[in-house]
């Protein structure tokens, strides 16, 4: 299922994210995805998220596809040069994986192998261009592909609540010009900023999925405020998390907050993307409370 076609039909696309394990046994991941994510359109599979070495995104996507789910293959520029990136994209097409999320990737210094050499031969914009080239029937070297060219739904990322809105809009425009078909946003906790951004971003005519994280605790909120660019959890939400520790620990408060954000932003976006961060079991309740 190519999710670009769903956007074109006007469907509200819901996706959720899973992270492969640091090992080869993914039975637990598959069962959780089948149990808790059956109500979403597609499942993003992260690519060595936060520069932590894990099982590969492409292999995990294939397993999820075989289990009847629709995967979104996340691909970063951090670990591969343009030869490997294009090769992996062709491999994805051969395996029937049609949906992509194309990112630059976190620096290796952030992860569990800080001594690893980062590649960054391409960035997210030039990676989108590379996919577009493959779809045209040739590679970045101008060499023709053999047989039918691949066709993908090319996703990109934008941070609508960043302090530098103009810079984000400029990046978004470059990604659109390179060939991006749709966007997923960084997690949003300030609906008014998201709505203001979307009023400006609608000029590009591309579908945007609202990024959602269920806040688990006061500590998590404080950590994101201090360390994650483009995310700010307002003090009023932190007060909600403080108010009833048992409700917060059980995920009730976090789900209520996330559902409220979705309801407020839904008229301004074409889908949502849920980053459950281990709380996949909360996704069905979140969708229900959000009216999805």
mmCIF file of N, CA and C in Angstrom, residues 162-265:
data_model
loop_
_atom_site.group_PDB
_atom_site.id
_atom_site.type_symbol
_atom_site.label_atom_id
_atom_site.label_comp_id
_atom_site.label_asym_id
_atom_site.label_seq_id
_atom_site.Cartn_x
_atom_site.Cartn_y
_atom_site.Cartn_z
ATOM 1 N N UNK A 162 9.641 24.692 16.025
ATOM 2 C CA UNK A 162 10.995 25.206 16.173
ATOM 3 C C UNK A 162 10.978 26.711 16.408
ATOM 4 N N UNK A 163 12.002 27.206 17.075
ATOM 5 C CA UNK A 163 12.110 28.652 17.296
ATOM 6 C C UNK A 163 12.305 29.405 15.981
ATOM 7 N N UNK A 164 12.880 28.707 14.999
ATOM 8 C CA UNK A 164 13.131 29.339 13.703
ATOM 9 C C UNK A 164 12.154 28.801 12.665
ATOM 10 N N UNK A 165 10.957 29.371 12.647
ATOM 11 C CA UNK A 165 9.913 28.907 11.732
ATOM 12 C C UNK A 165 10.318 29.135 10.278
ATOM 13 N N UNK A 166 10.906 30.268 9.988
ATOM 14 C CA UNK A 166 11.305 30.562 8.609
ATOM 15 C C UNK A 166 12.320 29.552 8.093
ATOM 16 N N UNK A 167 13.242 29.154 8.956
ATOM 17 C CA UNK A 167 14.243 28.165 8.558
ATOM 18 C C UNK A 167 13.582 26.822 8.270
ATOM 19 N N UNK A 168 12.599 26.444 9.091
ATOM 20 C CA UNK A 168 11.893 25.179 8.868
ATOM 21 C C UNK A 168 11.087 25.220 7.568
ATOM 22 N N UNK A 169 10.463 26.341 7.294
ATOM 23 C CA UNK A 169 9.712 26.478 6.040
ATOM 24 C C UNK A 169 10.647 26.408 4.838
ATOM 25 N N UNK A 170 11.827 27.002 4.976
ATOM 26 C CA UNK A 170 12.803 26.954 3.880
ATOM 27 C C UNK A 170 13.275 25.520 3.641
ATOM 28 N N UNK A 171 13.513 24.774 4.737
ATOM 29 C CA UNK A 171 13.914 23.368 4.601
ATOM 30 C C UNK A 171 12.796 22.552 3.964
ATOM 31 N N UNK A 172 11.585 22.834 4.400
ATOM 32 C CA UNK A 172 10.437 22.118 3.855
ATOM 33 C C UNK A 172 10.316 22.373 2.356
ATOM 34 N N UNK A 173 10.509 23.616 1.946
ATOM 35 C CA UNK A 173 10.438 23.951 0.522
ATOM 36 C C UNK A 173 11.504 23.213 -0.275
ATOM 37 N N UNK A 174 12.730 23.132 0.274
ATOM 38 C CA UNK A 174 13.800 22.411 -0.432
ATOM 39 C C UNK A 174 13.448 20.933 -0.578
ATOM 40 N N UNK A 175 12.839 20.361 0.453
ATOM 41 C CA UNK A 175 12.460 18.945 0.390
ATOM 42 C C UNK A 175 11.335 18.727 -0.615
ATOM 43 N N UNK A 176 10.400 19.660 -0.672
ATOM 44 C CA UNK A 176 9.321 19.571 -1.663
ATOM 45 C C UNK A 176 9.905 19.644 -3.073
ATOM 46 N N UNK A 177 10.826 20.578 -3.276
ATOM 47 C CA UNK A 177 11.435 20.734 -4.602
ATOM 48 C C UNK A 177 12.243 19.493 -4.992
ATOM 49 N N UNK A 178 12.826 18.813 -3.974
ATOM 50 C CA UNK A 178 13.603 17.604 -4.250
ATOM 51 C C UNK A 178 12.711 16.415 -4.576
ATOM 52 N N UNK A 179 11.426 16.489 -4.156
ATOM 53 C CA UNK A 179 10.507 15.418 -4.514
ATOM 54 C C UNK A 179 9.726 14.797 -3.376
ATOM 55 N N UNK A 180 9.750 15.399 -2.183
ATOM 56 C CA UNK A 180 9.014 14.835 -1.052
ATOM 57 C C UNK A 180 7.518 14.808 -1.338
ATOM 58 N N UNK A 181 6.875 13.705 -0.970
ATOM 59 C CA UNK A 181 5.439 13.534 -1.205
ATOM 60 C C UNK A 181 4.599 13.880 0.013
ATOM 61 N N UNK A 182 5.156 13.668 1.207
ATOM 62 C CA UNK A 182 4.416 13.943 2.437
ATOM 63 C C UNK A 182 5.413 14.229 3.559
ATOM 64 N N UNK A 183 4.892 14.738 4.679
ATOM 65 C CA UNK A 183 5.752 15.097 5.810
ATOM 66 C C UNK A 183 5.196 14.527 7.113
ATOM 67 N N UNK A 184 6.108 14.140 7.990
ATOM 68 C CA UNK A 184 5.792 13.834 9.380
ATOM 69 C C UNK A 184 6.509 14.874 10.230
ATOM 70 N N UNK A 185 5.854 15.355 11.279
ATOM 71 C CA UNK A 185 6.467 16.407 12.082
ATOM 72 C C UNK A 185 7.138 15.856 13.332
ATOM 73 N N UNK A 186 8.046 16.638 13.857
ATOM 74 C CA UNK A 186 8.567 16.418 15.200
ATOM 75 C C UNK A 186 7.382 16.490 16.156
ATOM 76 N N UNK A 187 7.513 15.896 17.338
ATOM 77 C CA UNK A 187 6.402 15.873 18.298
ATOM 78 C C UNK A 187 5.920 17.288 18.618
ATOM 79 N N UNK A 188 4.610 17.450 18.653
ATOM 80 C CA UNK A 188 3.971 18.750 18.911
ATOM 81 C C UNK A 188 3.302 18.739 20.283
ATOM 82 N N UNK A 189 3.628 19.732 21.099
ATOM 83 C CA UNK A 189 2.966 19.942 22.387
ATOM 84 C C UNK A 189 2.348 21.337 22.480
ATOM 85 N N UNK A 190 2.551 22.125 21.440
ATOM 86 C CA UNK A 190 2.026 23.490 21.396
ATOM 87 C C UNK A 190 1.145 23.638 20.158
ATOM 88 N N UNK A 191 -0.132 23.262 20.268
ATOM 89 C CA UNK A 191 -1.014 23.287 19.095
ATOM 90 C C UNK A 191 -1.073 24.638 18.386
ATOM 91 N N UNK A 192 -1.002 25.722 19.157
ATOM 92 C CA UNK A 192 -1.101 27.037 18.516
ATOM 93 C C UNK A 192 0.074 27.284 17.577
ATOM 94 N N UNK A 193 1.256 26.814 17.931
ATOM 95 C CA UNK A 193 2.424 26.957 17.049
ATOM 96 C C UNK A 193 2.261 26.088 15.806
ATOM 97 N N UNK A 194 1.753 24.874 16.004
ATOM 98 C CA UNK A 194 1.542 23.972 14.869
ATOM 99 C C UNK A 194 0.544 24.575 13.883
ATOM 100 N N UNK A 195 -0.554 25.090 14.403
ATOM 101 C CA UNK A 195 -1.590 25.662 13.540
ATOM 102 C C UNK A 195 -1.042 26.861 12.765
ATOM 103 N N UNK A 196 -0.280 27.701 13.444
ATOM 104 C CA UNK A 196 0.327 28.856 12.780
ATOM 105 C C UNK A 196 1.290 28.409 11.686
ATOM 106 N N UNK A 197 2.086 27.381 11.974
ATOM 107 C CA UNK A 197 3.022 26.856 10.978
ATOM 108 C C UNK A 197 2.272 26.301 9.767
ATOM 109 N N UNK A 198 1.197 25.562 10.032
ATOM 110 C CA UNK A 198 0.459 24.932 8.937
ATOM 111 C C UNK A 198 -0.207 25.959 8.031
ATOM 112 N N UNK A 199 -0.588 27.083 8.588
ATOM 113 C CA UNK A 199 -1.155 28.155 7.755
ATOM 114 C C UNK A 199 -0.139 28.618 6.722
ATOM 115 N N UNK A 200 1.137 28.614 7.105
ATOM 116 C CA UNK A 200 2.205 29.017 6.178
ATOM 117 C C UNK A 200 2.601 27.857 5.266
ATOM 118 N N UNK A 201 2.606 26.632 5.805
ATOM 119 C CA UNK A 201 3.087 25.478 5.047
ATOM 120 C C UNK A 201 2.102 24.988 3.991
ATOM 121 N N UNK A 202 0.847 25.394 4.096
ATOM 122 C CA UNK A 202 -0.146 24.906 3.122
ATOM 123 C C UNK A 202 0.164 25.377 1.706
ATOM 124 N N UNK A 203 1.041 26.394 1.577
ATOM 125 C CA UNK A 203 1.447 26.863 0.245
ATOM 126 C C UNK A 203 2.137 25.769 -0.561
ATOM 127 N N UNK A 204 2.725 24.784 0.134
ATOM 128 C CA UNK A 204 3.476 23.738 -0.567
ATOM 129 C C UNK A 204 2.562 22.623 -1.077
ATOM 130 N N UNK A 205 1.350 22.552 -0.567
ATOM 131 C CA UNK A 205 0.375 21.584 -1.070
ATOM 132 C C UNK A 205 0.713 20.139 -0.790
ATOM 133 N N UNK A 206 1.453 19.875 0.286
ATOM 134 C CA UNK A 206 1.831 18.506 0.630
ATOM 135 C C UNK A 206 1.161 18.076 1.941
ATOM 136 N N UNK A 207 0.702 16.827 2.026
ATOM 137 C CA UNK A 207 0.080 16.357 3.260
ATOM 138 C C UNK A 207 1.076 16.302 4.405
ATOM 139 N N UNK A 208 0.600 16.640 5.588
ATOM 140 C CA UNK A 208 1.443 16.676 6.788
ATOM 141 C C UNK A 208 0.788 15.849 7.888
ATOM 142 N N UNK A 209 1.566 14.954 8.479
ATOM 143 C CA UNK A 209 1.124 14.189 9.636
ATOM 144 C C UNK A 209 1.638 14.848 10.911
ATOM 145 N N UNK A 210 0.742 15.092 11.823
ATOM 146 C CA UNK A 210 1.078 15.676 13.125
ATOM 147 C C UNK A 210 1.835 14.661 13.967
ATOM 148 N N UNK A 211 3.005 15.026 14.473
ATOM 149 C CA UNK A 211 3.790 14.144 15.327
ATOM 150 C C UNK A 211 3.301 14.180 16.769
ATOM 151 N N UNK A 212 3.085 12.992 17.348
ATOM 152 C CA UNK A 212 2.556 12.884 18.704
ATOM 153 C C UNK A 212 3.429 11.962 19.552
ATOM 154 N N UNK A 213 3.817 12.458 20.725
ATOM 155 C CA UNK A 213 4.443 11.624 21.757
ATOM 156 C C UNK A 213 3.535 11.672 22.985
ATOM 157 N N UNK A 214 3.237 10.512 23.563
ATOM 158 C CA UNK A 214 2.477 10.466 24.816
ATOM 159 C C UNK A 214 3.450 10.773 25.951
ATOM 160 N N UNK A 215 3.292 11.916 26.641
ATOM 161 C CA UNK A 215 4.237 12.247 27.721
ATOM 162 C C UNK A 215 4.073 11.281 28.902
ATOM 163 N N UNK A 216 5.187 10.648 29.282
ATOM 164 C CA UNK A 216 5.129 9.615 30.311
ATOM 165 C C UNK A 216 5.292 10.142 31.729
ATOM 166 N N UNK A 217 6.027 11.242 31.857
ATOM 167 C CA UNK A 217 6.346 11.728 33.198
ATOM 168 C C UNK A 217 6.832 13.168 33.135
ATOM 169 N N UNK A 218 6.914 13.781 34.307
ATOM 170 C CA UNK A 218 7.488 15.129 34.408
ATOM 171 C C UNK A 218 8.942 15.097 33.959
ATOM 172 N N UNK A 219 9.658 14.066 34.367
ATOM 173 C CA UNK A 219 11.073 13.948 33.996
ATOM 174 C C UNK A 219 11.275 13.871 32.496
ATOM 175 N N UNK A 220 10.420 13.117 31.841
ATOM 176 C CA UNK A 220 10.504 13.005 30.381
ATOM 177 C C UNK A 220 10.259 14.352 29.726
ATOM 178 N N UNK A 221 9.243 15.070 30.216
ATOM 179 C CA UNK A 221 8.926 16.390 29.658
ATOM 180 C C UNK A 221 10.095 17.345 29.840
ATOM 181 N N UNK A 222 10.671 17.362 31.036
ATOM 182 C CA UNK A 222 11.820 18.236 31.310
ATOM 183 C C UNK A 222 13.014 17.858 30.422
ATOM 184 N N UNK A 223 13.225 16.557 30.236
ATOM 185 C CA UNK A 223 14.349 16.100 29.405
ATOM 186 C C UNK A 223 14.177 16.573 27.966
ATOM 187 N N UNK A 224 12.975 16.419 27.424
ATOM 188 C CA UNK A 224 12.742 16.859 26.043
ATOM 189 C C UNK A 224 12.943 18.361 25.912
ATOM 190 N N UNK A 225 12.466 19.109 26.892
ATOM 191 C CA UNK A 225 12.638 20.567 26.840
ATOM 192 C C UNK A 225 14.107 20.957 26.813
ATOM 193 N N UNK A 226 14.917 20.201 27.538
ATOM 194 C CA UNK A 226 16.341 20.545 27.664
ATOM 195 C C UNK A 226 17.195 20.009 26.521
ATOM 196 N N UNK A 227 16.743 18.897 25.882
ATOM 197 C CA UNK A 227 17.651 18.197 24.977
ATOM 198 C C UNK A 227 17.158 17.983 23.555
ATOM 199 N N UNK A 228 15.867 18.152 23.292
ATOM 200 C CA UNK A 228 15.353 17.844 21.963
ATOM 201 C C UNK A 228 14.958 19.130 21.246
ATOM 202 N N UNK A 229 15.688 19.444 20.210
ATOM 203 C CA UNK A 229 15.412 20.672 19.450
ATOM 204 C C UNK A 229 14.027 20.601 18.811
ATOM 205 N N UNK A 230 13.319 21.718 18.857
ATOM 206 C CA UNK A 230 12.018 21.796 18.215
ATOM 207 C C UNK A 230 10.867 21.283 19.059
ATOM 208 N N UNK A 231 11.145 20.886 20.300
ATOM 209 C CA UNK A 231 10.089 20.408 21.200
ATOM 210 C C UNK A 231 10.070 21.260 22.456
ATOM 211 N N UNK A 232 8.877 21.708 22.837
ATOM 212 C CA UNK A 232 8.713 22.392 24.125
ATOM 213 C C UNK A 232 7.388 21.961 24.740
ATOM 214 N N UNK A 233 7.481 21.316 25.909
ATOM 215 C CA UNK A 233 6.289 20.925 26.652
ATOM 216 C C UNK A 233 5.939 22.085 27.581
ATOM 217 N N UNK A 234 4.774 22.718 27.389
ATOM 218 C CA UNK A 234 4.415 23.869 28.222
ATOM 219 C C UNK A 234 4.311 23.503 29.709
ATOM 220 N N UNK A 235 4.542 24.489 30.542
ATOM 221 C CA UNK A 235 4.499 24.270 31.990
ATOM 222 C C UNK A 235 3.115 23.802 32.437
ATOM 223 N N UNK A 236 2.067 24.242 31.754
ATOM 224 C CA UNK A 236 0.709 23.814 32.115
ATOM 225 C C UNK A 236 0.537 22.304 31.950
ATOM 226 N N UNK A 237 1.155 21.728 30.913
ATOM 227 C CA UNK A 237 1.091 20.277 30.720
ATOM 228 C C UNK A 237 1.920 19.553 31.766
ATOM 229 N N UNK A 238 3.055 20.123 32.107
ATOM 230 C CA UNK A 238 3.879 19.524 33.156
ATOM 231 C C UNK A 238 3.118 19.520 34.475
ATOM 232 N N UNK A 239 2.366 20.582 34.744
ATOM 233 C CA UNK A 239 1.540 20.632 35.952
ATOM 234 C C UNK A 239 0.484 19.528 35.937
ATOM 235 N N UNK A 240 -0.082 19.241 34.762
ATOM 236 C CA UNK A 240 -1.046 18.143 34.653
ATOM 237 C C UNK A 240 -0.400 16.809 35.020
ATOM 238 N N UNK A 241 0.836 16.617 34.548
ATOM 239 C CA UNK A 241 1.557 15.379 34.850
ATOM 240 C C UNK A 241 1.898 15.277 36.335
ATOM 241 N N UNK A 242 2.090 16.425 36.974
ATOM 242 C CA UNK A 242 2.403 16.458 38.412
ATOM 243 C C UNK A 242 1.174 16.174 39.277
ATOM 244 N N UNK A 243 -0.004 16.535 38.763
ATOM 245 C CA UNK A 243 -1.213 16.588 39.600
ATOM 246 C C UNK A 243 -1.588 15.249 40.211
ATOM 247 N N UNK A 244 -1.501 14.186 39.463
ATOM 248 C CA UNK A 244 -1.883 12.862 39.971
ATOM 249 C C UNK A 244 -0.836 11.863 39.496
ATOM 250 N N UNK A 245 0.100 11.539 40.387
ATOM 251 C CA UNK A 245 1.236 10.691 40.003
ATOM 252 C C UNK A 245 0.799 9.302 39.556
ATOM 253 N N UNK A 246 -0.246 8.761 40.169
ATOM 254 C CA UNK A 246 -0.704 7.424 39.802
ATOM 255 C C UNK A 246 -1.316 7.420 38.401
ATOM 256 N N UNK A 247 -2.114 8.448 38.097
ATOM 257 C CA UNK A 247 -2.687 8.560 36.747
ATOM 258 C C UNK A 247 -1.590 8.740 35.700
ATOM 259 N N UNK A 248 -0.591 9.516 36.055
ATOM 260 C CA UNK A 248 0.520 9.741 35.127
ATOM 261 C C UNK A 248 1.304 8.459 34.918
ATOM 262 N N UNK A 249 1.596 7.760 36.000
ATOM 263 C CA UNK A 249 2.351 6.504 35.909
ATOM 264 C C UNK A 249 1.608 5.477 35.063
ATOM 265 N N UNK A 250 0.282 5.476 35.146
ATOM 266 C CA UNK A 250 -0.519 4.523 34.382
ATOM 267 C C UNK A 250 -0.706 4.945 32.927
ATOM 268 N N UNK A 251 -0.258 6.146 32.600
ATOM 269 C CA UNK A 251 -0.378 6.635 31.231
ATOM 270 C C UNK A 251 -1.681 7.343 30.932
ATOM 271 N N UNK A 252 -2.549 7.438 31.923
ATOM 272 C CA UNK A 252 -3.865 8.038 31.696
ATOM 273 C C UNK A 252 -3.743 9.522 31.350
ATOM 274 N N UNK A 253 -2.932 10.234 32.131
ATOM 275 C CA UNK A 253 -2.777 11.675 31.907
ATOM 276 C C UNK A 253 -2.107 11.949 30.560
ATOM 277 N N UNK A 254 -1.071 11.192 30.260
ATOM 278 C CA UNK A 254 -0.367 11.383 28.997
ATOM 279 C C UNK A 254 -1.258 11.164 27.792
ATOM 280 N N UNK A 255 -2.094 10.129 27.856
ATOM 281 C CA UNK A 255 -3.023 9.851 26.764
ATOM 282 C C UNK A 255 -4.041 10.979 26.636
ATOM 283 N N UNK A 256 -4.531 11.482 27.766
ATOM 284 C CA UNK A 256 -5.485 12.598 27.724
ATOM 285 C C UNK A 256 -4.869 13.823 27.060
ATOM 286 N N UNK A 257 -3.622 14.122 27.422
ATOM 287 C CA UNK A 257 -2.932 15.277 26.826
ATOM 288 C C UNK A 257 -2.761 15.083 25.324
ATOM 289 N N UNK A 258 -2.265 13.899 24.934
ATOM 290 C CA UNK A 258 -2.016 13.630 23.516
ATOM 291 C C UNK A 258 -3.306 13.664 22.705
ATOM 292 N N UNK A 259 -4.385 13.102 23.253
ATOM 293 C CA UNK A 259 -5.672 13.105 22.541
ATOM 294 C C UNK A 259 -6.191 14.522 22.350
ATOM 295 N N UNK A 260 -5.993 15.361 23.358
ATOM 296 C CA UNK A 260 -6.432 16.759 23.270
ATOM 297 C C UNK A 260 -5.665 17.492 22.176
ATOM 298 N N UNK A 261 -4.363 17.243 22.089
ATOM 299 C CA UNK A 261 -3.550 17.877 21.052
ATOM 300 C C UNK A 261 -4.035 17.452 19.664
ATOM 301 N N UNK A 262 -4.307 16.154 19.506
ATOM 302 C CA UNK A 262 -4.787 15.650 18.212
ATOM 303 C C UNK A 262 -6.094 16.323 17.823
ATOM 304 N N UNK A 263 -7.033 16.392 18.758
ATOM 305 C CA UNK A 263 -8.338 17.000 18.465
ATOM 306 C C UNK A 263 -8.193 18.459 18.035
ATOM 307 N N UNK A 264 -7.290 19.165 18.693
ATOM 308 C CA UNK A 264 -7.119 20.585 18.383
ATOM 309 C C UNK A 264 -6.445 20.796 17.035
ATOM 310 N N UNK A 265 -5.545 19.896 16.683
ATOM 311 C CA UNK A 265 -4.760 20.082 15.454
ATOM 312 C C UNK A 265 -5.339 19.366 14.242
#
